[in-house]
Each structure stands twice: as structure tokens, then as C-alpha cells.
Coordinates of C-alpha atoms and ligand atoms in Angstrom, one line a residue:
M739 CA 99.7 110.8 82.0
L740 CA 101.7 112.7 84.7
V741 CA 99.6 114.2 87.4
E742 CA 101.1 117.7 86.8
D743 CA 100.2 117.5 83.1
Q744 CA 96.5 117.0 83.9
H745 CA 93.9 119.7 83.6
P746 CA 93.6 121.6 86.9
L747 CA 89.9 121.2 87.0
N748 CA 90.0 117.4 86.8
K749 CA 87.8 115.5 89.3
S750 CA 87.5 111.9 90.2
I751 CA 85.3 109.6 92.2
M752 CA 85.2 105.9 93.0
V753 CA 81.8 104.2 93.2
S754 CA 81.2 100.6 94.4
V755 CA 78.2 98.7 93.0
L756 CA 76.9 96.2 95.5
G757 CA 73.8 94.0 96.0
V758 CA 72.6 90.4 96.1
P759 CA 73.0 88.4 92.8
N760 CA 71.0 89.3 89.7
V761 CA 69.8 92.8 90.7
G762 CA 71.4 94.5 87.7
K763 CA 74.9 95.5 89.0
S764 CA 76.8 94.5 85.8
S765 CA 73.9 95.8 83.6
L766 CA 74.1 99.2 85.2
I767 CA 77.8 99.4 84.7
N768 CA 77.5 98.4 81.0
Y769 CA 74.8 101.0 80.5
L770 CA 76.9 103.7 82.0
M771 CA 80.0 102.6 80.1
G772 CA 78.0 102.5 76.8
M773 CA 79.4 99.0 76.1
N774 CA 79.0 95.4 77.1
L775 CA 82.3 95.3 79.0
T776 CA 81.2 93.3 82.0
V777 CA 79.2 90.1 81.6
V778 CA 75.5 90.0 82.1
T779 CA 73.4 86.8 82.0
T780 CA 70.0 85.8 83.2
K781 CA 71.6 83.4 85.7
P782 CA 72.6 84.7 89.1
Q783 CA 76.2 84.8 90.2
T784 CA 77.8 85.3 86.9
T785 CA 80.3 88.0 88.1
R786 CA 83.2 86.4 90.1
N787 CA 85.8 89.0 90.4
K788 CA 85.7 92.7 91.5
F789 CA 87.2 95.0 89.0
H790 CA 87.2 98.7 88.0
C791 CA 85.4 100.1 85.0
I792 CA 86.3 103.7 84.1
L793 CA 84.0 106.3 82.6
T794 CA 84.8 109.9 82.0
V795 CA 82.1 112.5 82.0
D796 CA 83.4 116.0 81.0
R797 CA 86.3 116.5 83.5
T798 CA 85.2 113.8 85.9
E799 CA 86.6 110.3 86.0
I800 CA 84.1 107.9 87.5
V801 CA 85.7 104.6 88.6
L802 CA 82.9 102.0 89.0
V803 CA 83.6 98.8 90.9
D804 CA 81.7 95.8 89.7
T805 CA 81.4 93.1 92.4
P806 CA 80.0 89.6 92.7
G807 CA 76.6 89.3 94.4
L808 CA 76.5 89.1 98.2
H809 CA 74.9 85.9 99.5
T810 CA 75.0 83.6 102.5
T811 CA 77.2 80.5 102.0
N812 CA 79.6 78.2 103.7
Q813 CA 81.5 77.1 100.6
E814 CA 85.0 78.2 100.2
F815 CA 84.5 79.3 96.6
N816 CA 81.5 81.4 97.5
K817 CA 83.3 82.9 100.5
R818 CA 86.0 84.1 98.2
L819 CA 83.3 85.7 95.9
N820 CA 81.8 87.5 98.9
Q821 CA 85.3 88.7 99.9
Q822 CA 85.6 90.2 96.4
A823 CA 82.3 91.9 96.9
T824 CA 83.0 93.3 100.3
E825 CA 86.4 94.6 99.3
G826 CA 84.6 96.6 96.7
I827 CA 83.9 99.3 99.3
V828 CA 87.5 99.8 100.1
G829 CA 88.5 103.2 98.8
A830 CA 85.0 103.9 97.4
D831 CA 83.7 107.5 97.9
V832 CA 80.1 106.3 97.4
N833 CA 78.6 102.8 97.8
L834 CA 75.6 102.0 95.7
F835 CA 73.3 99.3 97.1
L836 CA 71.2 98.0 94.2
V837 CA 67.9 96.3 95.0
D838 CA 65.6 94.6 92.6
L839 CA 62.0 96.1 92.8
K840 CA 60.6 92.8 91.7
R841 CA 61.8 91.0 94.8
N842 CA 61.5 91.8 98.6
V843 CA 63.7 94.9 98.8
L844 CA 64.3 94.9 102.6
A845 CA 65.2 91.2 102.5
Q846 CA 67.8 91.9 99.9
L847 CA 69.3 94.7 102.1
E848 CA 69.3 92.4 105.2
E849 CA 71.3 89.9 103.1
C850 CA 73.8 92.6 102.2
K851 CA 74.0 93.8 105.8
R852 CA 75.4 90.5 107.0
H853 CA 78.6 91.1 105.2
F854 CA 79.5 94.6 106.4
E855 CA 80.5 96.3 109.6
D856 CA 78.2 99.1 110.7
D857 CA 80.1 102.1 109.4
I858 CA 80.4 101.6 105.6
G859 CA 80.6 105.2 104.6
K860 CA 78.5 107.2 102.3
S861 CA 75.9 105.0 100.6
W862 CA 72.9 105.4 98.3
L863 CA 70.1 103.0 97.6
V864 CA 69.2 102.3 94.0
F865 CA 65.9 100.6 93.2
T866 CA 66.4 98.7 89.9
K867 CA 64.2 97.2 87.1
T868 CA 61.6 100.0 87.2
D869 CA 60.7 98.9 83.6
L870 CA 59.2 95.7 85.0
I871 CA 56.7 97.6 87.2
D872 CA 53.6 99.2 86.0
N873 CA 53.3 102.8 87.4
A874 CA 56.7 102.5 89.1
E875 CA 56.4 106.2 90.0
E876 CA 53.4 105.4 92.3
L877 CA 55.4 103.0 94.5
P878 CA 55.9 104.3 98.1
L879 CA 59.6 104.4 97.6
A880 CA 60.2 107.2 100.2
E881 CA 58.6 105.0 102.9
V882 CA 60.6 102.0 101.8
F883 CA 63.7 104.1 101.9
E884 CA 63.0 105.1 105.6
L885 CA 62.8 101.4 106.5
A886 CA 66.0 100.7 104.6
K887 CA 67.8 103.3 106.7
G888 CA 66.9 101.1 109.7
I889 CA 69.1 98.5 108.1
F890 CA 71.9 100.7 106.7
P891 CA 71.8 104.0 108.7
S892 CA 74.4 105.5 106.4
L893 CA 72.0 105.5 103.4
E894 CA 71.7 109.1 102.4
R895 CA 69.4 109.1 99.4
Y896 CA 67.8 106.9 96.8
F897 CA 67.3 106.5 93.1
S898 CA 64.9 104.4 91.1
L899 CA 66.0 103.4 87.6
S900 CA 66.3 100.7 85.0
P901 CA 69.8 99.5 84.1
K902 CA 68.2 97.8 81.1
T903 CA 66.3 100.7 79.4
G904 CA 68.4 103.4 81.0
D905 CA 65.4 105.2 82.5
N906 CA 66.5 107.7 85.1
V907 CA 70.1 106.5 85.0
H908 CA 71.1 110.1 84.1
L909 CA 69.9 111.3 87.6
L910 CA 72.3 108.9 89.2
T911 CA 75.2 109.9 86.9
G912 CA 74.5 113.6 87.6
A913 CA 74.6 112.9 91.4
I914 CA 77.8 111.0 91.1
C915 CA 79.4 113.8 89.2
D916 CA 78.3 116.3 91.8
E917 CA 79.9 114.2 94.5
A918 CA 83.3 114.0 92.7
K919 CA 86.2 115.8 94.4
D920 CA 88.9 117.8 92.7
G921 CA 91.9 115.5 91.9
P922 CA 93.8 113.9 89.2
H923 CA 92.5 111.0 87.0
L924 CA 93.9 107.6 87.9
Y925 CA 93.4 106.0 84.5
G926 CA 94.3 107.9 81.4
G927 CA 91.5 106.9 79.1
E928 CA 91.6 103.2 79.9
V929 CA 88.2 101.4 80.3
S930 CA 89.2 99.0 83.0
N931 CA 92.0 98.0 85.5
K932 CA 91.7 94.4 84.1
N933 CA 93.5 93.5 80.9
E934 CA 92.1 92.0 77.7
R935 CA 93.3 88.6 78.9
F936 CA 90.9 88.8 81.8
F937 CA 88.0 89.9 79.6
A938 CA 88.7 87.1 77.1
T939 CA 88.1 84.6 79.9
E940 CA 85.0 86.5 81.0
Y941 CA 83.5 86.4 77.5
I942 CA 84.2 82.6 77.2
R943 CA 82.6 82.1 80.6
E944 CA 79.7 84.3 79.6
Q945 CA 78.9 81.9 76.7
T946 CA 79.1 78.9 79.1
F947 CA 76.4 80.6 81.1
E948 CA 74.4 81.4 78.0
L949 CA 74.6 78.0 76.4
L950 CA 74.9 75.4 79.2
K951 CA 72.1 74.4 81.6
D952 CA 71.6 73.6 85.2
E953 CA 74.7 73.4 87.4
I954 CA 77.2 73.2 84.6
P955 CA 78.1 76.9 84.2
Y956 CA 78.5 77.2 88.0
E957 CA 80.9 74.2 87.9
T958 CA 82.9 75.7 85.0
A959 CA 85.9 78.0 85.1
V960 CA 88.1 79.4 82.3
V961 CA 91.9 79.7 82.4
I962 CA 94.1 81.1 79.6
D963 CA 96.9 78.7 78.6
E964 CA 98.5 81.0 76.0
Y965 CA 97.8 84.6 75.0
K966 CA 99.8 86.1 72.1
D967 CA 99.1 89.7 71.1
F968 CA 100.4 90.5 67.6
R969 CA 99.0 94.0 67.2
E970 CA 102.2 95.9 68.0
K971 CA 104.3 93.4 66.1
E972 CA 105.3 93.3 62.4
T973 CA 103.5 90.1 61.1
K974 CA 102.4 89.0 57.7
T975 CA 99.0 87.9 59.0
K976 CA 96.1 90.1 59.9
L977 CA 95.8 88.2 63.2
A978 CA 95.4 90.4 66.3
S979 CA 95.8 87.7 68.9
H980 CA 96.1 84.0 69.3
I981 CA 94.5 82.6 72.4
S982 CA 94.5 79.1 73.9
A983 CA 92.1 78.6 76.8
S984 CA 90.9 75.7 78.9
I985 CA 87.4 75.4 80.2
L986 CA 87.7 73.5 83.5
V987 CA 84.8 71.2 84.5
N988 CA 84.2 69.3 87.7
R989 CA 83.3 65.9 86.3
P990 CA 84.0 63.8 83.2
S991 CA 80.3 63.7 82.3
Q992 CA 80.3 67.5 82.1
R993 CA 83.2 67.4 79.8
A994 CA 81.1 65.5 77.3
I995 CA 78.3 68.1 77.6
V996 CA 80.5 71.1 77.1
I997 CA 82.1 69.5 74.0
G998 CA 78.7 68.5 72.7
S999 CA 77.8 66.1 70.0
K1000 CA 80.6 66.1 67.4
G1001 CA 82.0 69.1 69.1
S1002 CA 79.0 71.3 68.4
M1003 CA 78.7 72.9 71.8
I1004 CA 82.4 73.9 72.2
K1005 CA 82.3 75.2 68.6
E1006 CA 79.4 77.4 69.4
I1007 CA 80.9 78.7 72.7
G1008 CA 84.1 79.4 70.7
T1009 CA 82.5 81.2 67.8
R1010 CA 80.4 83.4 70.0
S1011 CA 83.1 84.3 72.5
R1012 CA 85.6 84.9 69.7
K1013 CA 83.3 87.5 68.1
K1014 CA 83.2 89.4 71.4
I1015 CA 86.9 89.2 71.9
E1016 CA 87.5 90.4 68.3
A1017 CA 85.3 93.4 69.0
M1018 CA 87.3 94.1 72.1
V1019 CA 90.8 93.8 70.5
G1020 CA 89.7 95.3 67.2
G1021 CA 91.0 92.5 64.9
Q1022 CA 91.0 88.9 64.0
V1023 CA 91.4 86.4 66.8
H1024 CA 92.4 82.8 66.7
L1025 CA 90.8 81.1 69.6
N1026 CA 91.6 77.5 70.7
L1027 CA 89.4 76.0 73.3
H1028 CA 90.0 72.8 75.3
V1029 CA 87.8 71.2 77.9
K1030 CA 89.6 69.7 80.9
V1031 CA 88.3 67.8 83.9
S1032 CA 89.6 69.4 87.1
P1033 CA 87.7 67.6 89.9
K1034 CA 86.6 70.1 92.6
W1035 CA 88.5 73.0 91.0
F1036 CA 86.4 75.3 93.2
K1037 CA 88.1 73.9 96.3
N1038 CA 91.6 73.9 94.8
N1039 CA 93.6 76.8 96.2
F1040 CA 95.9 76.9 93.2
V1041 CA 93.0 77.2 90.7
L1042 CA 91.2 79.8 92.8
E1043 CA 94.4 81.9 92.9
E1044 CA 94.7 81.6 89.2
L1045 CA 91.1 82.7 88.8
G1046 CA 92.0 85.9 90.8
L1047 CA 90.2 84.8 93.9
P1048 CA 92.6 85.0 96.8
R1049 CA 91.9 83.6 100.2
A1050 CA 89.0 85.3 102.1
Q1051 CA 89.1 86.3 105.8
T1052 CA 86.4 83.7 106.4
S1053 CA 88.2 81.0 104.4
N1054 CA 87.9 77.5 105.9
R1055 CA 91.1 76.5 104.2
V1056 CA 94.6 77.7 105.2
W1057 CA 97.9 77.3 103.4
R1058 CA 99.9 74.9 105.4
A1059 CA 103.6 74.9 105.6
K1060 CA 104.9 71.5 104.4
Ligands
GDP886 N1 63.8 94.0 82.8 C1 65.0 94.4 83.3 N2 66.0 93.4 83.4 C2 67.1 93.8 84.0 C3 67.4 95.1 84.5 N3 68.7 95.1 84.9 C4 69.2 93.9 84.8 N4 68.2 93.1 84.2 C5 68.4 91.6 83.9 O1 68.7 90.9 85.1 C6 69.6 89.9 84.9 C7 70.8 90.1 85.9 O2 71.5 91.2 85.5 P1 73.0 91.5 85.9 O3 73.4 92.8 85.5 O4 73.9 90.3 85.4 O5 72.9 91.4 87.5 P2 74.1 91.3 88.6 O6 74.2 89.9 89.0 O7 73.6 92.1 89.7 O8 75.4 91.8 88.0 C8 70.0 89.9 83.5 O9 69.2 89.0 82.8 C9 69.6 91.4 83.1 O10 69.3 91.5 81.7 C10 66.4 96.1 84.3 O11 66.5 97.2 84.6 N5 65.2 95.6 83.7
MG887 MG1 77.2 90.9 87.8

């Protein structure tokens, strides 16, 4: 939509969603979006790329930036995840720092603090998972908030809510809308700046996190080999898309586990992720999955680039001219 064609009272705001792993960043975004767009699992560090999710409330466009959890690490792969997270504040009008009430709140903020310069701009503190606390309203949150300001002086206010049940989320939405400035919408009704191809890999990866144990999901990545979209084309079949994707694993023994006995595991991963992809594209999907051994893919610059994780400022590895 052309800027001059937009309603003169349009407003917009960009909000980054930050925090250590597993505090409910992706859950909050899904709750606000009213759909399971970004992947949520019980395991920490499921989100690997930052991306925009777009929600429109009346005339206000809210761009939410989902980010990987911030954590201390020396590994190249994790450094790139942290870079994705810290870049989430670039251009954001408000940064939300989510902290899980079931864990040490100040320790979580200290962990976040390591990754940012002092002046990070307007920031709000969001206490999450209130549903897991009896009498959450009796917690001395105002006092904790004062201590939190000692860590991030730019914190302006706080909220306490449950991304899972939605309790009090409306207070946050209201505050975000109040903060929005007059200006054109950037995305005309789109739900994300990432395409369906990206979400297809996310939904396959989500099932590896759901179904596989121990270190395996963390040592797994998904790349698309072929993505054909038939929806705009005249075809005789009802098929909406044909997708071939590879699940990369680190070691041959993991390949056997991902395939499962007589292919049962890969079949289950395929069936479950296909259903989610079908719901997204609104039609039948043909999904072909392969499992490939790619030793140490998480140290391989080419694979990391393919996964949308460019070099971080702190990267140990550099591209060398031949
Ligand atoms: N009980 C409860 N669980 C939550 C809440 N928010 C998130 N979770 C769970 O915490 C886990 C991590 O959530 P996720 O959104 O993936 O966290 P992220 O790593 O910060 O993006 C998942 O199992 C969620 O279902 C909440 O408000 N209440
Ligand atoms: Mg997440």
C-alpha cells in the first residue's frame, strides 16, 4: 500500500521482545498474534533467528521482534544467536525485557545486561508466568522493579502477566498502543517479514524439539532443498505446495535416531509439521523429509549463513581470502 493512500490517523510502533531463554518471549508474541506463528517448546533456546511479527490494533500497527534467548557462551553458533537477539533492539521504540517469575529475576536481568551497552533506549520490564505463582498480586514487584532499575536504568515501568493464559496481557497491549507514534504502516496486512519457506523450516524444527530427546534437537538444523508453491498456478491437483527439506544432524548415530525404527520418527516429524504447514498455506502440502549427516554444521559458516545467522561482531571465525 502506498504511504499516501494510508489512513491519516495510522500509527505504528516497533517493540523488541528480549530475555534469557525460556521466559515466554515466543509465547507472548503468539498470544498477541492470536496464532501459533513462532515456535514454542518446553526446551530452552528453540528460537534461533530474530524476525518481525505484525499485529494491527485499530489504526495501530505493532511490529513485534521475536529474538533468541540471551545467554553467556563462547561457541560460534551461540554467539550468532546472541547477535540476532541484541540486533532486535535496533530500530525498536520500546524494548520489553521478559523475566520468568519462577526463577531469580535479577539474575536473569544481569545475564541480559552483559550483552548491551548502557543506553538501550526506552525499556519496560515484564514479569511472566504469573499463572504459576499463588497470589501473584501479593509479590513485592514494585520493590523488585526498583532493584531492576539498578541494572537497567532505562527501565520505565513494569507489567506482570502470563503469556500462556493471557492474564493482564491487555494492559501491555494498551500501553504499547499509547506509545505508538503517528506514521504509516510498514506491512500492509502481512503477519511477518519472514516468508512461508522460513516458517516451514521452523515448524519442522519445532517437531524435532518436541519429539527428540537430549542434545539431538540442539544438534539439528533444517534447510529447504526445494519449495514449489502452486497456489497461484493453474494445476490439476489440489496441492498448494511441494516441499523437500533436509534435517541436518551432527553425527551418523543421530541420523539413525531421527529416522527411527522403520522410519517411524521421521514419519511422525513429517506428519506433524506438514499439518502445521498446511494450516499456514491453507491447502494440501506434499512434504519430503531427508536426514543428512553434516558434521559440525554449527561451526560451518556456509550452513550458518543458509540458516539466516550471519557472522556476529564477537565471532571467533573470520572469512579468509583464499
Ligand atoms: N505456565 C506458564 N508457562 C509458560 C508461560 N509462558 C511461557 N510458558 C512456557 O515456557 C516455555 C518456554 O516458552 P517460550 O515462549 O518458548 O520461551 P522463549 O524461549 O522465551 O521464547 C514453554 O513451555 C511455554 O509453554 C506462562 O505464562 N505460564
Ligand atoms: Mg522463543
